[in-house]
XYZ file of C-alpha atoms in Angstrom:
608
model
C 1.313 -4.716 -26.689
C -2.251 -3.581 -26.011
C -5.197 -5.364 -27.564
C -7.641 -3.684 -29.900
C -10.961 -4.923 -30.973
C -13.846 -3.512 -33.032
C -17.183 -4.485 -34.522
C -19.844 -3.060 -36.993
C -22.886 -5.237 -37.921
C -26.465 -6.013 -37.117
C -25.811 -7.528 -33.706
C -25.379 -5.962 -30.275
C -21.666 -5.257 -30.157
C -20.709 -5.495 -26.385
C -20.773 -9.360 -26.341
C -18.711 -9.573 -29.316
C -16.165 -6.945 -28.069
C -15.910 -8.621 -24.675
C -15.478 -11.996 -26.261
C -12.522 -10.441 -28.463
C -10.954 -8.721 -25.381
C -10.912 -11.980 -23.473
C -8.910 -13.633 -26.100
C -6.550 -10.573 -26.484
C -6.163 -9.894 -22.567
C -2.759 -11.760 -22.957
C -1.590 -8.541 -24.698
C -2.296 -6.110 -21.677
C -4.391 -6.419 -18.435
C -3.733 -3.078 -16.692
C -7.156 -1.707 -17.648
C -9.843 -2.054 -20.303
C -12.809 -0.306 -21.892
C -15.241 -0.056 -24.539
C -16.948 2.968 -26.628
C -20.269 1.814 -28.104
C -22.144 3.949 -30.679
C -25.979 3.950 -30.812
C -27.226 6.646 -33.177
C -26.342 9.805 -31.799
C -25.139 8.401 -28.410
C -21.567 7.432 -27.649
C -21.219 5.451 -24.473
C -17.740 4.740 -23.004
C -17.101 2.269 -20.073
C -13.533 1.911 -18.692
C -12.190 0.368 -15.711
C -8.651 -0.123 -14.131
C -7.418 -3.691 -13.680
C -8.264 -6.829 -15.643
C -11.184 -7.433 -17.930
C -13.156 -8.948 -15.094
C -13.504 -5.356 -13.515
C -14.834 -4.065 -16.948
C -17.205 -7.144 -17.165
C -18.729 -6.197 -13.565
C -19.038 -2.590 -14.662
C -21.085 -3.569 -17.613
C -23.636 -5.643 -15.244
C -24.557 -2.145 -14.019
C -24.206 0.024 -17.056
C -24.630 -2.052 -20.293
C -24.693 0.272 -23.488
C -26.375 -0.954 -26.568
C -25.225 -0.421 -30.088
C -24.263 -2.253 -33.179
C -20.781 -0.517 -33.715
C -18.229 -0.360 -31.151
C -14.407 -0.588 -30.283
C -12.793 -2.114 -27.280
C -9.020 -2.219 -25.571
C -7.166 -3.926 -23.079
C -4.152 -1.849 -21.966
C -0.522 -2.514 -21.185
C 0.577 0.825 -19.756
C 3.327 2.895 -21.541
C 2.458 6.552 -20.932
C 0.507 7.008 -17.655
C -0.082 4.613 -14.783
C -2.835 2.009 -14.991
C -5.954 4.015 -13.961
C -9.480 4.703 -15.171
C -8.764 7.868 -16.707
C -5.716 6.362 -18.697
C -7.719 3.565 -19.932
C -8.932 3.435 -23.412
C -11.069 4.546 -25.443
C -10.339 8.194 -25.265
C -12.640 10.750 -26.643
C -12.280 14.220 -27.861
C -13.468 17.548 -26.245
C -16.965 17.130 -27.771
C -17.430 13.644 -26.732
C -18.311 12.562 -30.226
C -15.086 10.884 -31.281
C -13.499 7.695 -29.775
C -10.305 6.125 -30.404
C -8.478 3.086 -29.208
C -4.685 2.881 -29.895
C -1.730 0.277 -29.707
C 1.783 1.701 -30.047
C 3.840 4.841 -28.975
C 3.352 8.498 -30.189
C 6.873 9.699 -29.868
C 5.969 13.481 -30.512
C 2.931 13.472 -28.261
C 4.410 16.031 -25.782
C 4.816 18.793 -28.457
C 1.394 18.065 -29.951
C -0.232 17.988 -26.515
C 1.170 21.447 -25.886
C 0.056 22.675 -29.311
C -3.404 21.359 -28.795
C -3.744 22.767 -25.294
C -2.701 26.199 -26.581
C -5.619 25.912 -28.943
C -8.039 25.222 -25.932
C -8.083 21.381 -26.183
C -8.688 19.841 -22.619
C -6.779 16.743 -21.735
C -8.052 14.328 -19.040
C -5.337 11.635 -18.913
C -1.483 11.259 -18.965
C -1.669 9.047 -22.164
C -0.079 9.701 -25.543
C -3.175 8.184 -27.118
C -5.428 10.864 -25.958
C -3.635 13.377 -28.227
C -4.788 11.382 -31.264
C -8.343 11.816 -30.455
C -7.812 15.629 -29.977
C -5.914 15.568 -33.163
C -8.563 13.948 -35.122
C -10.992 16.504 -33.640
C -8.841 19.280 -34.758
C -8.563 17.859 -38.368
C -12.364 17.061 -38.885
C -14.090 18.916 -41.575
C -17.093 16.463 -42.260
C -15.163 13.347 -43.314
C -13.842 10.906 -40.500
C -11.308 9.091 -42.643
C -9.778 12.314 -43.967
C -9.558 13.812 -40.478
C -7.805 10.275 -39.242
C -5.539 10.564 -42.231
C -4.575 14.149 -41.804
C -4.184 13.452 -37.890
C -1.637 10.625 -38.390
C 0.327 12.625 -41.022
C 1.408 14.573 -38.079
C 2.412 11.918 -35.594
C 5.809 10.132 -35.133
C 5.743 6.741 -33.662
C 4.027 3.439 -34.000
C 0.262 2.974 -33.921
C -2.575 0.548 -34.567
C -5.849 2.728 -34.090
C -9.667 2.341 -34.447
C -11.894 5.235 -34.548
C -15.657 5.850 -34.430
C -17.644 9.019 -34.422
C -21.454 9.975 -33.549
C -21.331 11.879 -36.926
C -20.360 8.715 -38.800
C -22.573 5.865 -37.350
C -22.110 3.600 -40.480
C -18.246 3.335 -40.494
C -15.143 2.538 -38.391
C -11.911 3.773 -39.499
C -8.561 1.975 -38.754
C -4.899 2.387 -39.286
C -1.650 0.925 -38.624
C 2.164 1.547 -38.748
C 4.528 -0.739 -36.885
C 1.621 -2.305 -34.696
C -0.347 -5.378 -35.867
C -4.079 -4.927 -36.997
C -6.195 -7.381 -38.847
C -9.863 -7.281 -40.482
C -12.229 -10.002 -40.010
C -14.569 -10.363 -42.956
C -18.353 -11.412 -42.254
C -21.574 -11.323 -44.137
C -23.201 -7.913 -43.094
C -20.691 -7.487 -40.313
C -17.046 -6.885 -40.143
C -14.527 -7.281 -37.251
C -11.046 -5.715 -36.492
C -8.545 -6.805 -33.785
C -5.026 -6.857 -32.930
C -4.710 -10.688 -33.255
C -6.549 -13.465 -35.019
C -7.934 -15.116 -31.885
C -10.142 -12.277 -31.036
C -12.459 -12.898 -34.098
C -11.802 -16.535 -35.175
C -15.154 -17.737 -33.469
C -16.968 -15.285 -35.993
C -14.888 -15.719 -39.025
C -12.027 -17.165 -40.597
C -11.521 -14.836 -43.432
C -8.931 -12.328 -42.767
C -7.360 -9.341 -44.311
C -3.907 -8.172 -42.844
C -3.252 -4.260 -42.857
C 0.184 -3.559 -43.846
C 2.477 -0.713 -42.487
C 1.129 2.852 -43.492
C -2.411 1.465 -44.554
C -5.841 2.732 -43.397
C -9.275 1.122 -44.002
C -12.718 2.202 -44.037
C -14.901 -0.493 -42.495
C -18.681 -0.649 -43.058
C -21.163 -3.424 -42.468
C -20.758 -4.402 -46.327
C -17.098 -4.586 -46.243
C -13.643 -2.993 -46.038
C -11.761 -0.694 -48.452
C -8.014 -0.265 -47.806
C -5.886 2.756 -48.620
C -2.506 3.849 -48.062
C -1.918 6.905 -45.686
C -1.522 8.847 -48.882
C -4.960 8.041 -49.935
C -4.169 5.296 -52.672
C -6.469 2.457 -52.861
C -4.888 -0.976 -52.164
C -5.940 -4.237 -53.330
C -5.440 -7.208 -50.473
C -5.922 -11.023 -50.898
C -7.816 -12.447 -47.782
C -6.210 -15.103 -45.874
C -8.521 -18.154 -44.711
C -7.351 -19.295 -41.220
C -6.937 -22.932 -40.846
C -7.260 -23.393 -36.921
C -10.491 -22.794 -34.913
C -11.658 -21.036 -31.866
C -11.082 -24.166 -29.766
C -7.532 -24.104 -30.280
C -7.564 -20.729 -28.296
C -9.530 -22.064 -25.246
C -8.411 -23.972 -22.365
C -9.727 -27.449 -23.252
C -10.151 -28.616 -19.720
C -6.844 -27.278 -18.261
C -6.637 -24.896 -15.511
C -4.413 -22.445 -17.257
C -3.356 -21.843 -20.940
C 0.052 -22.025 -19.995
C -0.262 -25.752 -18.674
C -2.553 -26.585 -21.840
C 0.233 -25.240 -23.914
C 2.900 -27.051 -22.328
C 0.888 -30.264 -22.921
C 0.458 -29.325 -26.609
C 4.137 -29.195 -27.196
C 4.370 -32.742 -28.694
C 1.731 -31.621 -31.276
C 3.270 -28.233 -32.017
C 6.562 -29.989 -32.968
C 5.091 -32.513 -34.772
C 3.252 -30.080 -36.876
C 6.253 -27.833 -37.434
C 8.372 -30.945 -38.643
C 5.806 -32.319 -40.679
C 6.167 -30.196 -43.903
C 9.831 -30.406 -44.154
C 11.089 -34.028 -43.196
C 10.737 -36.658 -45.948
C 12.877 -39.775 -46.863
C 15.871 -39.304 -44.713
C 16.140 -35.281 -45.883
C 14.810 -31.982 -45.491
C 12.711 -30.411 -48.209
C 12.075 -26.716 -48.258
C 11.661 -26.143 -51.808
C 13.181 -23.118 -53.617
C 13.141 -20.886 -50.480
C 11.724 -17.591 -51.612
C 14.289 -14.889 -51.914
C 17.122 -17.341 -51.095
C 18.467 -19.570 -53.971
C 20.575 -22.555 -53.528
C 23.454 -20.761 -55.007
C 22.996 -18.036 -52.523
C 22.928 -20.619 -49.536
C 26.165 -21.988 -50.924
C 27.916 -18.701 -51.146
C 26.850 -17.423 -47.585
C 29.884 -16.093 -45.702
C 28.020 -15.494 -42.157
C 24.537 -15.912 -40.418
C 23.430 -13.420 -37.956
C 20.360 -14.171 -35.824
C 18.309 -11.634 -34.179
C 15.580 -12.215 -31.483
C 14.159 -10.975 -28.079
C 13.236 -12.977 -25.053
C 12.665 -16.667 -25.331
C 13.396 -16.498 -29.042
C 16.790 -15.329 -28.288
C 17.356 -18.391 -26.314
C 16.342 -20.550 -29.322
C 18.631 -18.276 -31.302
C 21.728 -19.397 -29.162
C 20.849 -23.076 -29.790
C 20.431 -22.387 -33.507
C 23.924 -20.861 -33.339
C 25.378 -24.210 -32.081
C 23.586 -26.256 -34.386
C 24.144 -24.356 -37.675
C 27.716 -23.986 -36.846
C 28.164 -27.620 -36.365
C 26.074 -28.780 -39.360
C 26.275 -26.121 -42.048
C 29.857 -25.104 -41.188
C 28.950 -21.239 -41.165
C 29.808 -18.726 -38.573
C 26.895 -17.580 -36.682
C 26.487 -14.394 -34.502
C 23.439 -13.976 -32.157
C 22.243 -10.513 -31.344
C 19.435 -9.208 -29.177
C 17.263 -7.247 -31.656
C 17.089 -4.217 -29.394
C 21.068 -4.073 -29.474
C 21.617 -5.152 -33.082
C 19.482 -2.264 -34.578
C 21.941 0.280 -32.850
C 25.334 -1.064 -33.558
C 27.721 -0.646 -36.377
C 26.763 -3.722 -38.583
C 29.401 -5.809 -40.462
C 27.005 -7.421 -42.723
C 26.104 -7.328 -46.410
C 25.155 -9.338 -49.520
C 27.007 -12.323 -48.361
C 25.178 -12.437 -45.135
C 21.899 -14.096 -44.016
C 19.945 -12.480 -41.069
C 17.597 -14.999 -39.226
C 14.957 -13.250 -37.353
C 12.953 -15.234 -34.883
C 9.630 -13.906 -33.626
C 6.828 -15.757 -32.384
C 4.093 -13.115 -33.217
C 5.939 -11.722 -36.069
C 5.339 -8.347 -34.750
C 8.061 -7.724 -32.307
C 9.010 -4.092 -32.856
C 12.925 -4.386 -32.148
C 13.056 -7.383 -34.457
C 11.104 -6.017 -37.217
C 13.455 -2.713 -37.166
C 16.472 -5.052 -37.439
C 15.001 -6.984 -40.250
C 14.606 -3.597 -42.053
C 18.270 -2.485 -41.235
C 19.595 -5.806 -42.482
C 17.611 -5.541 -45.825
C 18.792 -1.827 -46.338
C 22.471 -3.037 -46.320
C 21.851 -5.943 -48.690
C 21.699 -8.857 -46.451
C 19.109 -11.492 -47.093
C 16.439 -11.929 -44.351
C 14.821 -15.080 -43.241
C 11.968 -15.036 -40.600
C 11.143 -17.887 -38.204
C 7.411 -16.997 -37.097
C 4.141 -18.675 -35.814
C 1.692 -16.103 -37.341
C 0.980 -16.410 -41.014
C 0.524 -12.891 -42.748
C 2.453 -11.155 -39.799
C 4.687 -8.262 -40.619
C 7.955 -10.320 -40.197
C 6.678 -12.797 -42.662
C 5.849 -10.138 -45.261
C 9.038 -8.238 -44.754
C 11.429 -11.226 -44.990
C 12.760 -12.756 -48.160
C 11.567 -16.051 -46.996
C 9.819 -17.730 -44.057
C 10.049 -20.795 -42.106
C 6.858 -21.145 -40.193
C 6.323 -22.730 -36.912
C 2.880 -24.440 -36.551
C 2.227 -24.097 -32.711
C -1.228 -22.672 -33.133
C -2.338 -19.848 -30.980
C -0.190 -19.367 -27.867
C -2.294 -17.444 -25.218
C -0.208 -17.817 -21.962
C 2.155 -14.905 -21.886
C 5.061 -17.027 -20.995
C 6.306 -18.905 -24.158
C 6.235 -22.696 -24.137
C 5.211 -24.432 -26.993
C 6.261 -21.644 -29.445
C 9.672 -22.098 -28.029
C 9.958 -25.767 -28.784
C 8.363 -25.166 -32.220
C 11.176 -22.538 -33.000
C 13.722 -25.076 -31.913
C 12.098 -27.491 -34.237
C 12.213 -24.959 -37.190
C 15.803 -23.823 -36.383
C 16.869 -27.549 -36.486
C 15.166 -28.223 -39.754
C 16.532 -24.862 -41.113
C 20.028 -25.864 -39.986
C 19.757 -29.278 -41.364
C 18.697 -27.754 -44.676
C 21.509 -25.552 -44.971
C 24.064 -28.324 -44.277
C 22.261 -30.414 -46.932
C 22.493 -27.717 -49.586
C 26.092 -26.930 -48.621
C 26.919 -30.577 -48.496
C 28.785 -30.348 -45.089
C 27.076 -33.208 -43.665
C 27.068 -36.858 -44.873
C 23.957 -38.474 -45.941
C 24.094 -40.963 -43.137
C 24.480 -38.441 -40.459
C 21.657 -36.316 -42.062
C 19.424 -39.458 -42.116
C 20.154 -40.278 -38.384
C 19.319 -36.445 -37.368
C 15.987 -36.664 -39.560
C 14.964 -39.938 -37.815
C 15.713 -38.349 -34.271
C 13.845 -35.152 -35.178
C 10.807 -37.417 -36.252
C 10.824 -39.110 -32.839
C 11.166 -36.010 -30.893
C 7.281 -35.471 -30.277
C 7.033 -38.805 -28.580
C 10.189 -37.858 -26.391
C 8.593 -34.844 -25.263
C 5.415 -36.721 -24.124
C 7.759 -38.899 -22.056
C 9.558 -35.829 -20.733
C 6.150 -34.609 -19.436
C 5.886 -37.741 -17.161
C 8.411 -36.156 -14.630
C 5.411 -34.133 -13.515
C 5.206 -35.785 -10.313
C 8.834 -35.306 -9.281
C 8.612 -31.662 -10.323
C 5.826 -31.217 -8.215
C 7.706 -32.343 -5.049
C 10.453 -30.118 -5.912
C 8.082 -27.207 -6.406
C 6.762 -27.495 -2.969
C 10.113 -27.855 -1.473
C 11.492 -24.661 -3.063
C 8.559 -22.448 -3.707
C 9.603 -20.257 -0.708
C 13.130 -19.521 -2.037
C 13.751 -16.022 -3.318
C 16.825 -17.018 -5.500
C 17.615 -19.601 -7.933
C 20.647 -20.305 -9.869
C 20.340 -22.147 -13.412
C 23.433 -23.839 -14.800
C 24.266 -25.155 -18.204
C 27.022 -25.914 -20.676
C 26.918 -26.244 -24.447
C 23.381 -26.913 -25.624
C 22.470 -26.854 -22.045
C 23.394 -23.189 -21.285
C 20.512 -21.750 -23.390
C 18.153 -24.426 -21.760
C 19.467 -23.060 -18.197
C 18.751 -19.520 -19.488
C 15.190 -20.270 -20.636
C 14.525 -22.205 -17.288
C 15.561 -19.084 -15.486
C 13.375 -16.832 -17.522
C 10.228 -18.866 -17.032
C 10.842 -18.943 -13.189
C 11.197 -15.006 -13.258
C 8.266 -14.421 -15.532
C 5.651 -16.262 -13.743
C 6.766 -16.910 -10.002
C 8.493 -13.361 -9.578
C 11.622 -15.173 -8.067
C 14.962 -13.835 -8.693
C 16.571 -16.487 -11.085
C 19.824 -16.394 -12.979
C 20.863 -18.629 -15.905
C 24.480 -18.903 -15.954
C 27.412 -20.703 -17.937
C 28.484 -23.289 -15.394
C 32.218 -22.993 -16.413
C 31.933 -19.271 -15.449
C 30.654 -19.863 -11.763
C 34.409 -19.343 -10.337
C 34.588 -15.997 -11.874
C 32.148 -14.371 -9.487
C 28.687 -15.925 -9.179
C 29.791 -18.631 -6.812
C 29.975 -15.807 -4.231
C 26.037 -15.906 -4.104
C 25.625 -19.463 -3.631
C 24.471 -20.683 -0.094
C 22.053 -22.977 1.397
C 19.131 -20.582 0.515
C 19.774 -20.659 -3.271
C 18.949 -23.863 -5.104
C 20.838 -24.672 -8.236
C 19.190 -26.128 -11.215
C 21.767 -28.034 -13.465
C 21.103 -29.020 -17.112
C 22.986 -32.335 -16.888
C 21.774 -34.496 -19.917
C 24.248 -36.736 -21.568
C 26.679 -34.580 -23.501
C 30.428 -34.270 -24.010
C 30.406 -31.781 -21.297
C 28.885 -34.164 -18.852
C 31.706 -34.476 -16.517
C 32.443 -30.784 -16.513
C 28.735 -30.083 -15.434
C 29.042 -32.660 -12.526
C 32.146 -30.794 -11.310
C 30.173 -27.551 -11.352
C 27.400 -29.181 -9.380
C 29.919 -30.296 -6.776
C 31.188 -26.774 -6.517
C 27.662 -25.377 -5.595
C 27.052 -28.370 -3.223
C 30.147 -27.537 -1.443
C 28.792 -24.166 -0.630
C 25.424 -25.636 0.774
C 23.203 -25.324 -2.263
C 20.649 -27.856 -2.947
C 20.778 -29.275 -6.525
C 17.819 -30.063 -8.948
C 19.095 -31.790 -12.004
C 17.868 -32.511 -15.409
C 19.273 -35.702 -16.665
C 19.046 -38.352 -19.251
C 17.008 -41.655 -18.487
C 19.244 -44.252 -17.165
C 21.596 -42.111 -15.413
C 21.402 -43.362 -11.795
C 24.717 -41.917 -10.838
C 23.245 -38.398 -11.022
C 21.310 -39.119 -7.826
C 24.643 -38.941 -5.898
C 24.893 -35.415 -6.629
C 21.367 -34.100 -6.686
C 18.568 -33.791 -4.096
C 15.901 -33.943 -7.091
C 16.557 -35.420 -10.734
C 13.996 -34.824 -13.447
C 14.709 -37.440 -16.308
C 14.075 -36.883 -19.966
C 14.512 -39.308 -22.983
C 17.809 -39.912 -24.659
C 18.343 -38.108 -27.995
C 21.352 -36.683 -29.889
C 23.240 -34.005 -27.936
C 22.335 -31.271 -30.448
C 18.492 -32.063 -30.121
C 18.531 -32.492 -26.296
C 17.194 -28.944 -25.661
C 14.015 -29.891 -26.859
C 13.329 -32.484 -24.050
C 15.472 -30.980 -21.401
C 13.487 -27.557 -21.269
C 10.072 -29.480 -20.539
C 10.731 -30.253 -16.864
C 11.953 -26.511 -16.349
C 8.733 -25.135 -17.600
C 6.776 -27.576 -15.407
C 9.036 -26.439 -12.545
C 8.349 -22.601 -13.055
C 4.630 -23.583 -13.597
C 4.263 -25.496 -10.522
C 6.259 -22.999 -8.303
C 4.170 -20.313 -9.394
C 0.998 -22.015 -8.599
C 2.184 -22.874 -5.051
C 2.967 -19.220 -4.733
C -0.606 -18.186 -5.966
C 0.739 -16.277 -9.151
C -1.322 -15.830 -12.213
C 0.716 -17.800 -14.708
C -1.299 -16.915 -17.851
C -1.029 -12.978 -17.097
C 2.240 -12.414 -15.150
C 2.501 -8.758 -13.944
C 4.051 -6.128 -16.186
C 4.175 -8.408 -19.100
C 2.502 -8.795 -22.366
C 2.519 -11.337 -25.073
C 3.760 -9.512 -28.081
C 6.232 -6.574 -27.489
C 5.086 -4.301 -30.445
C 6.634 -1.237 -28.980
C 10.197 -0.375 -28.597
């Protein structure tokens, strides 16, 4: 969850580290800190709160040095506080470390180290690492870090500097992301590419169980067992401007308006001449696709809602049974999958801990594993047999928007490809779907035109403490996603619910203080959702409806209507979700909430 940066070169490190942390603050903002090395002096500055607090502190205490590490924290062990902020130092004050992940056996290690005289100043698991490195140090920092990591259980991405080694920076990772940025006479490290993209587009990705010794001249990668590793660099194709606000007040609003481009770029490589072309998908041949007996989709959060839509689409088009599981549940249950199964893992970052664990388990029992991910070179893409990339570009806002619609575009494309290979759909129907997919970016642009009506509704209902989101069929996952967005950024209690289940309990909660948001686009269940709308209206609830353009009759049943363009029912989620994203955004702004950095949340959940 936390964000790590590091620099070694010939420039002052503080501005570079702070610039990197600003681009990583979406990963955590409970506290932040820097450790700067200048010859025989190690300066550590830490502050509780968002990065602005650290920036203020640096105005009074600006350390100088051309090597340093930085960290922005999402708290796991120990409350947000200055003493729990990273970097952490050892007893001598000569070694500093930043860490993303969880050290599962830190209690036992801490007790052992305390019995040897080590003094701890925080409640974090990370501080254990700094003392372990100190305990293992015999003149070689790399060896000390390697030995220390050999004693820990859990996940980690770390960066270590030492007064005794002013010409190197040591990094390592296991189950938490870490990349190296390659420069000329300078090198960078970070949890994610946006932190270094303004300085270099040449990237090396560390794999699990690897370390690197980083100097001004370059990086040497080794396994935790000390074996050398050759790694091909990746050249990033997007630039720093893609990670900036571009005139929008918030990243989230910018990213909502980037959705037409994100969907267009995701579809572009695959749609051609009325068909879907994915080539010979790595690790998954045409014969294997034809012989599949089931599909399981694993995901978390917003990606899980995308998976629910994928289930309906793949079953309808490819005629395959599809299960959808939360990654955090899938990994702990008795699995009925094997060589005839395909497991599709959906993860925006490609680093979601529970999803990666689910992928490993699926591979171990012989299932094929396919990743849908947004980050090239991420762990999920390297772990999978094949990958369908979304091309959303960097998403900085914590609440997923453009990555969700890009995931839907990828799922639609994959579902259609499976149907095409399995010959379960006619060429005419396939061509119609391809044409509709190609028109979706323009339809999303038109869906954004409902902003004024959304703003009126936001002003009306921003003071409510409870919302109910209702949907059926494809509309149900859209309702779930709309409720999640409202919860995430406005801190309003919101429930997404299958409208047909209302009478089985939830209708008891409905009253005039609980607005209902109904996804009522044209569908084979439209008359049913109208009946459900009538049920909540009879209990005093106001209704906000998402409906298809041209449906004037819906105004008889709703106080507010957000119109979206007509498309195929299976594809309607891509346009129906847009007004719900805007509604959550506008309500959060009315309530004075920080939409880009909602409390208690981080962009990438890289710990279990």
